[in-house]
CSV table of C-alpha atoms in Angstrom, one decimal:
chain,number,residue,atom,x,y,z
A,225,UNK,CA,33.2,14.2,320.8
A,226,UNK,CA,36.0,16.1,322.4
A,227,UNK,CA,38.2,17.1,320.1
A,228,UNK,CA,39.9,16.1,317.0
A,229,UNK,CA,41.5,12.4,317.5
A,230,UNK,CA,44.0,10.9,314.7
A,231,UNK,CA,45.6,8.1,314.8
A,232,UNK,CA,48.2,6.3,314.9
A,233,UNK,CA,50.0,9.1,316.8
A,234,UNK,CA,53.3,7.6,315.6
A,235,UNK,CA,53.4,5.9,311.9
A,236,UNK,CA,57.3,3.8,311.3
A,237,UNK,CA,57.0,2.5,307.8
A,238,UNK,CA,59.7,1.1,305.0
A,239,UNK,CA,60.3,2.7,301.6
A,240,UNK,CA,57.2,1.5,299.3
A,241,UNK,CA,54.9,0.3,302.0
A,242,UNK,CA,51.2,1.4,301.9
A,243,UNK,CA,50.0,3.4,305.0
A,244,UNK,CA,46.6,4.5,306.1
A,245,UNK,CA,46.1,7.4,308.9
A,246,UNK,CA,42.8,8.3,310.3
A,247,UNK,CA,40.6,11.3,311.4
A,248,UNK,CA,37.9,11.7,313.7
A,249,UNK,CA,36.1,15.3,313.8
A,250,UNK,CA,35.0,16.6,316.8
A,251,UNK,CA,31.3,15.8,316.0
A,252,UNK,CA,28.9,17.6,314.3
A,253,UNK,CA,31.2,19.2,312.4
A,254,UNK,CA,31.2,19.4,308.7
A,255,UNK,CA,34.1,20.8,307.4
A,256,UNK,CA,37.5,18.5,307.5
A,257,UNK,CA,40.8,19.3,306.6
A,258,UNK,CA,44.0,17.5,306.0
A,259,UNK,CA,47.4,19.5,306.8
A,260,UNK,CA,51.1,18.4,306.5
A,261,UNK,CA,53.8,20.3,308.2
A,262,UNK,CA,57.7,18.9,307.9
A,263,UNK,CA,60.3,19.7,310.8
A,264,UNK,CA,60.4,23.2,311.7
A,265,UNK,CA,58.1,24.3,308.6
A,266,UNK,CA,55.0,26.0,308.2
A,267,UNK,CA,51.5,23.8,307.5
A,268,UNK,CA,50.3,22.4,304.0
A,269,UNK,CA,47.0,21.9,302.8
A,270,UNK,CA,46.7,18.7,301.3
A,271,UNK,CA,42.7,18.2,301.5
A,272,UNK,CA,39.1,20.2,302.5
A,273,UNK,CA,36.1,17.9,302.7
A,274,UNK,CA,32.5,19.7,303.3
A,275,UNK,CA,30.8,16.6,304.3
A,276,UNK,CA,32.2,13.3,301.8
A,277,UNK,CA,33.1,15.4,299.2
A,278,UNK,CA,35.9,17.4,298.9
A,279,UNK,CA,35.7,20.0,296.2
A,280,UNK,CA,39.7,21.6,296.8
A,281,UNK,CA,42.4,18.5,296.5
A,282,UNK,CA,44.8,20.4,294.8
A,283,UNK,CA,47.5,20.2,297.8
A,284,UNK,CA,47.5,16.2,297.3
A,285,UNK,CA,50.8,16.2,296.2
A,286,UNK,CA,50.9,13.1,293.8
A,287,UNK,CA,48.9,11.4,292.8
A,288,UNK,CA,50.1,8.7,295.0
A,289,UNK,CA,47.7,10.3,297.7
A,290,UNK,CA,44.1,10.2,298.4
A,291,UNK,CA,41.3,10.2,301.2
A,292,UNK,CA,38.3,9.6,301.9
A,293,UNK,CA,35.4,10.4,304.0
A,294,UNK,CA,33.0,8.7,304.8
A,295,UNK,CA,29.2,9.6,306.7
A,296,UNK,CA,30.2,13.1,307.3
A,297,UNK,CA,32.7,11.5,310.1
A,298,UNK,CA,36.0,9.7,310.1
A,299,UNK,CA,38.4,10.2,307.1
A,300,UNK,CA,41.4,8.7,306.3
A,301,UNK,CA,44.5,9.6,304.5
A,302,UNK,CA,46.1,6.9,302.3
A,303,UNK,CA,49.6,7.8,300.7
A,304,UNK,CA,50.9,4.8,298.4
A,305,UNK,CA,54.3,3.8,298.2
A,306,UNK,CA,55.7,5.8,300.4
A,307,UNK,CA,59.2,7.5,300.0
A,308,UNK,CA,61.3,8.9,302.6
A,309,UNK,CA,60.2,12.4,301.7
A,310,UNK,CA,56.6,11.7,302.6
A,311,UNK,CA,57.8,11.8,306.1
A,312,UNK,CA,56.2,14.7,308.1
A,313,UNK,CA,53.7,15.2,310.7
A,314,UNK,CA,50.1,15.0,309.4
A,315,UNK,CA,47.2,17.0,311.0
A,316,UNK,CA,43.7,16.8,310.6
A,317,UNK,CA,41.5,20.2,311.5
A,318,UNK,CA,38.0,20.0,312.0
A,319,UNK,CA,35.2,22.8,311.5
A,320,UNK,CA,31.9,23.3,312.1
A,321,UNK,CA,30.3,24.8,309.1
A,322,UNK,CA,30.0,27.7,306.4
A,323,UNK,CA,29.2,30.2,309.5
A,324,UNK,CA,32.3,29.4,311.2
A,325,UNK,CA,36.3,29.9,309.8
A,326,UNK,CA,37.7,29.0,313.0
A,327,UNK,CA,39.4,25.2,312.4
A,328,UNK,CA,39.9,22.8,315.3
A,329,UNK,CA,43.1,20.4,315.0
A,330,UNK,CA,43.9,17.3,316.0
A,331,UNK,CA,47.2,15.6,317.6
A,332,UNK,CA,48.6,14.8,314.6
A,333,UNK,CA,50.5,11.7,312.9
A,334,UNK,CA,54.0,11.7,313.1
A,335,UNK,CA,55.2,9.6,309.7
A,336,UNK,CA,58.6,8.6,309.7
A,337,UNK,CA,59.7,6.0,306.5
A,338,UNK,CA,62.7,4.7,306.5
B,164,UNK,CA,49.6,34.1,294.7
B,165,UNK,CA,47.8,34.6,298.5
B,166,UNK,CA,50.5,35.1,301.0
B,167,UNK,CA,50.3,35.5,304.7
B,168,UNK,CA,54.5,36.4,306.2
B,169,UNK,CA,56.0,36.1,308.9
B,170,UNK,CA,59.5,36.7,310.6
B,171,UNK,CA,60.7,33.0,311.5
B,172,UNK,CA,62.7,34.1,314.2
B,173,UNK,CA,63.4,33.4,316.8
B,174,UNK,CA,61.6,36.2,318.6
B,175,UNK,CA,63.4,36.7,322.3
B,176,UNK,CA,61.7,37.9,325.4
B,177,UNK,CA,62.9,38.6,328.2
B,178,UNK,CA,59.4,37.1,331.3
B,179,UNK,CA,57.8,40.1,331.7
B,180,UNK,CA,57.9,41.6,328.7
B,181,UNK,CA,56.0,43.0,326.0
B,182,UNK,CA,56.0,39.9,322.9
B,183,UNK,CA,54.6,41.2,319.7
B,184,UNK,CA,54.5,39.6,316.7
B,185,UNK,CA,53.4,40.6,313.7
B,186,UNK,CA,51.8,39.2,310.3
B,187,UNK,CA,51.2,40.9,306.7
B,188,UNK,CA,49.3,39.9,304.0
B,189,UNK,CA,48.9,40.3,300.0
B,190,UNK,CA,44.4,39.7,300.1
B,191,UNK,CA,43.3,43.1,300.5
B,192,UNK,CA,40.3,41.0,300.1
B,193,UNK,CA,40.7,39.3,303.5
B,194,UNK,CA,38.5,39.2,305.3
B,195,UNK,CA,38.5,36.8,309.1
B,196,UNK,CA,42.7,36.8,310.8
B,197,UNK,CA,43.9,33.7,313.7
B,198,UNK,CA,46.1,33.9,315.7
B,199,UNK,CA,47.4,30.1,316.6
B,200,UNK,CA,50.3,28.8,319.1
B,201,UNK,CA,52.3,25.6,318.6
B,202,UNK,CA,54.3,24.4,321.0
B,203,UNK,CA,56.9,22.3,319.5
B,204,UNK,CA,55.8,18.8,318.8
B,205,UNK,CA,52.3,19.4,319.4
B,206,UNK,CA,49.8,20.7,317.0
B,207,UNK,CA,48.0,24.8,316.7
B,208,UNK,CA,45.9,26.0,319.2
B,209,UNK,CA,43.9,28.7,318.4
B,210,UNK,CA,44.7,31.5,320.4
B,211,UNK,CA,42.0,34.4,319.1
B,212,UNK,CA,40.6,36.2,316.2
B,213,UNK,CA,40.0,39.1,314.9
B,214,UNK,CA,37.0,40.7,311.5
B,215,UNK,CA,37.3,44.0,312.6
B,216,UNK,CA,39.9,46.3,312.4
B,217,UNK,CA,41.5,47.8,316.0
B,218,UNK,CA,42.0,45.8,319.1
B,219,UNK,CA,40.8,42.8,320.3
B,220,UNK,CA,42.0,41.5,323.9
B,221,UNK,CA,41.4,38.8,326.0
B,222,UNK,CA,43.6,38.3,329.0
B,223,UNK,CA,47.5,38.8,328.9
B,224,UNK,CA,46.6,38.6,324.5
B,225,UNK,CA,46.2,41.9,322.3
B,226,UNK,CA,45.0,41.4,318.7
B,227,UNK,CA,45.6,44.4,316.4
B,228,UNK,CA,44.4,44.7,312.2
B,229,UNK,CA,44.7,47.2,310.7
B,230,UNK,CA,43.2,46.1,307.3
B,231,UNK,CA,44.4,49.5,305.4
B,232,UNK,CA,48.2,48.8,306.0
B,233,UNK,CA,47.3,44.9,305.6
B,234,UNK,CA,49.2,43.9,308.5
B,235,UNK,CA,47.4,42.0,312.1
B,236,UNK,CA,49.7,42.1,314.7
B,237,UNK,CA,49.7,40.0,318.8
B,238,UNK,CA,51.0,41.3,321.4
B,239,UNK,CA,51.6,39.1,324.7
B,240,UNK,CA,51.8,41.2,327.8
B,241,UNK,CA,53.2,39.9,331.1
B,242,UNK,CA,55.6,37.1,329.3
B,243,UNK,CA,55.9,34.2,330.3
B,244,UNK,CA,58.0,31.5,330.0
B,245,UNK,CA,54.8,28.9,328.4
B,246,UNK,CA,54.3,31.4,326.1
B,247,UNK,CA,57.5,29.8,324.6
B,248,UNK,CA,56.1,29.0,321.3
B,249,UNK,CA,55.6,28.8,317.4
B,250,UNK,CA,52.6,31.6,316.3
B,251,UNK,CA,50.8,31.1,313.3
B,252,UNK,CA,48.9,33.5,311.3
B,253,UNK,CA,46.4,31.9,309.5
B,254,UNK,CA,43.6,34.5,306.9
B,255,UNK,CA,40.8,33.9,305.9
B,256,UNK,CA,39.8,35.1,302.1
B,257,UNK,CA,37.1,35.3,299.8
B,258,UNK,CA,37.2,31.3,299.9
B,259,UNK,CA,34.3,30.0,302.4
B,260,UNK,CA,36.4,27.5,303.2
B,261,UNK,CA,40.8,28.1,302.9
B,262,UNK,CA,42.3,29.7,305.0
B,263,UNK,CA,45.9,31.2,303.8
B,264,UNK,CA,48.7,30.6,306.4
B,265,UNK,CA,51.9,31.8,307.6
B,266,UNK,CA,55.2,30.0,308.4
B,267,UNK,CA,55.3,31.0,312.0
B,268,UNK,CA,57.6,33.4,314.4
B,269,UNK,CA,59.0,31.6,317.7
B,270,UNK,CA,58.8,33.1,320.1
B,271,UNK,CA,61.1,32.4,323.5
B,272,UNK,CA,60.7,34.4,326.5
B,273,UNK,CA,63.7,34.2,328.6
B,274,UNK,CA,63.1,34.2,332.4
């Protein structure tokens, strides 16, 4: 694809509901990252995928957060029983592979938990 | 704890002047250094990367790396109002996948 895509662009949900956020990386990119960015803050690393495996999940804030990647492509970040503090922009980035370092970001999903 | 530090700003620079953004990092083994620009409400986009000590120029942008002093800078010449954004510094350490991100410097170019 031309770039990293994410959906939905905006998601408003009620406290306690589950949400799924989707990321479609650049075609051929084997590495995929999820970040969270709260208003006016820096990037908070959540999870890293290499292929379909997640060797680093250290940034997931709680067991309410999970992510998977299938076919070495699309990734889904799931937040169960959402809380108001989960409100943020969730950014996905992809990278070609081990020989490159540059991460390319998608447009993000703005999550608002009421 | 590996850290990347940036002055949060805002840094206000008159149009046409040189904007100088600085970033320091704690891991002496860091290998690759990146500058991203993030407009308000948008996602980060890569401006430049630098691997070797010295200067690297790309149009109006110059990245400067000094590994001995553990800092990396971004200079923007002939600053334009469209350069107003938050600039994120990112550093790759010894891991083969992780970038450590600074919190960003907000730059305002005043017409």
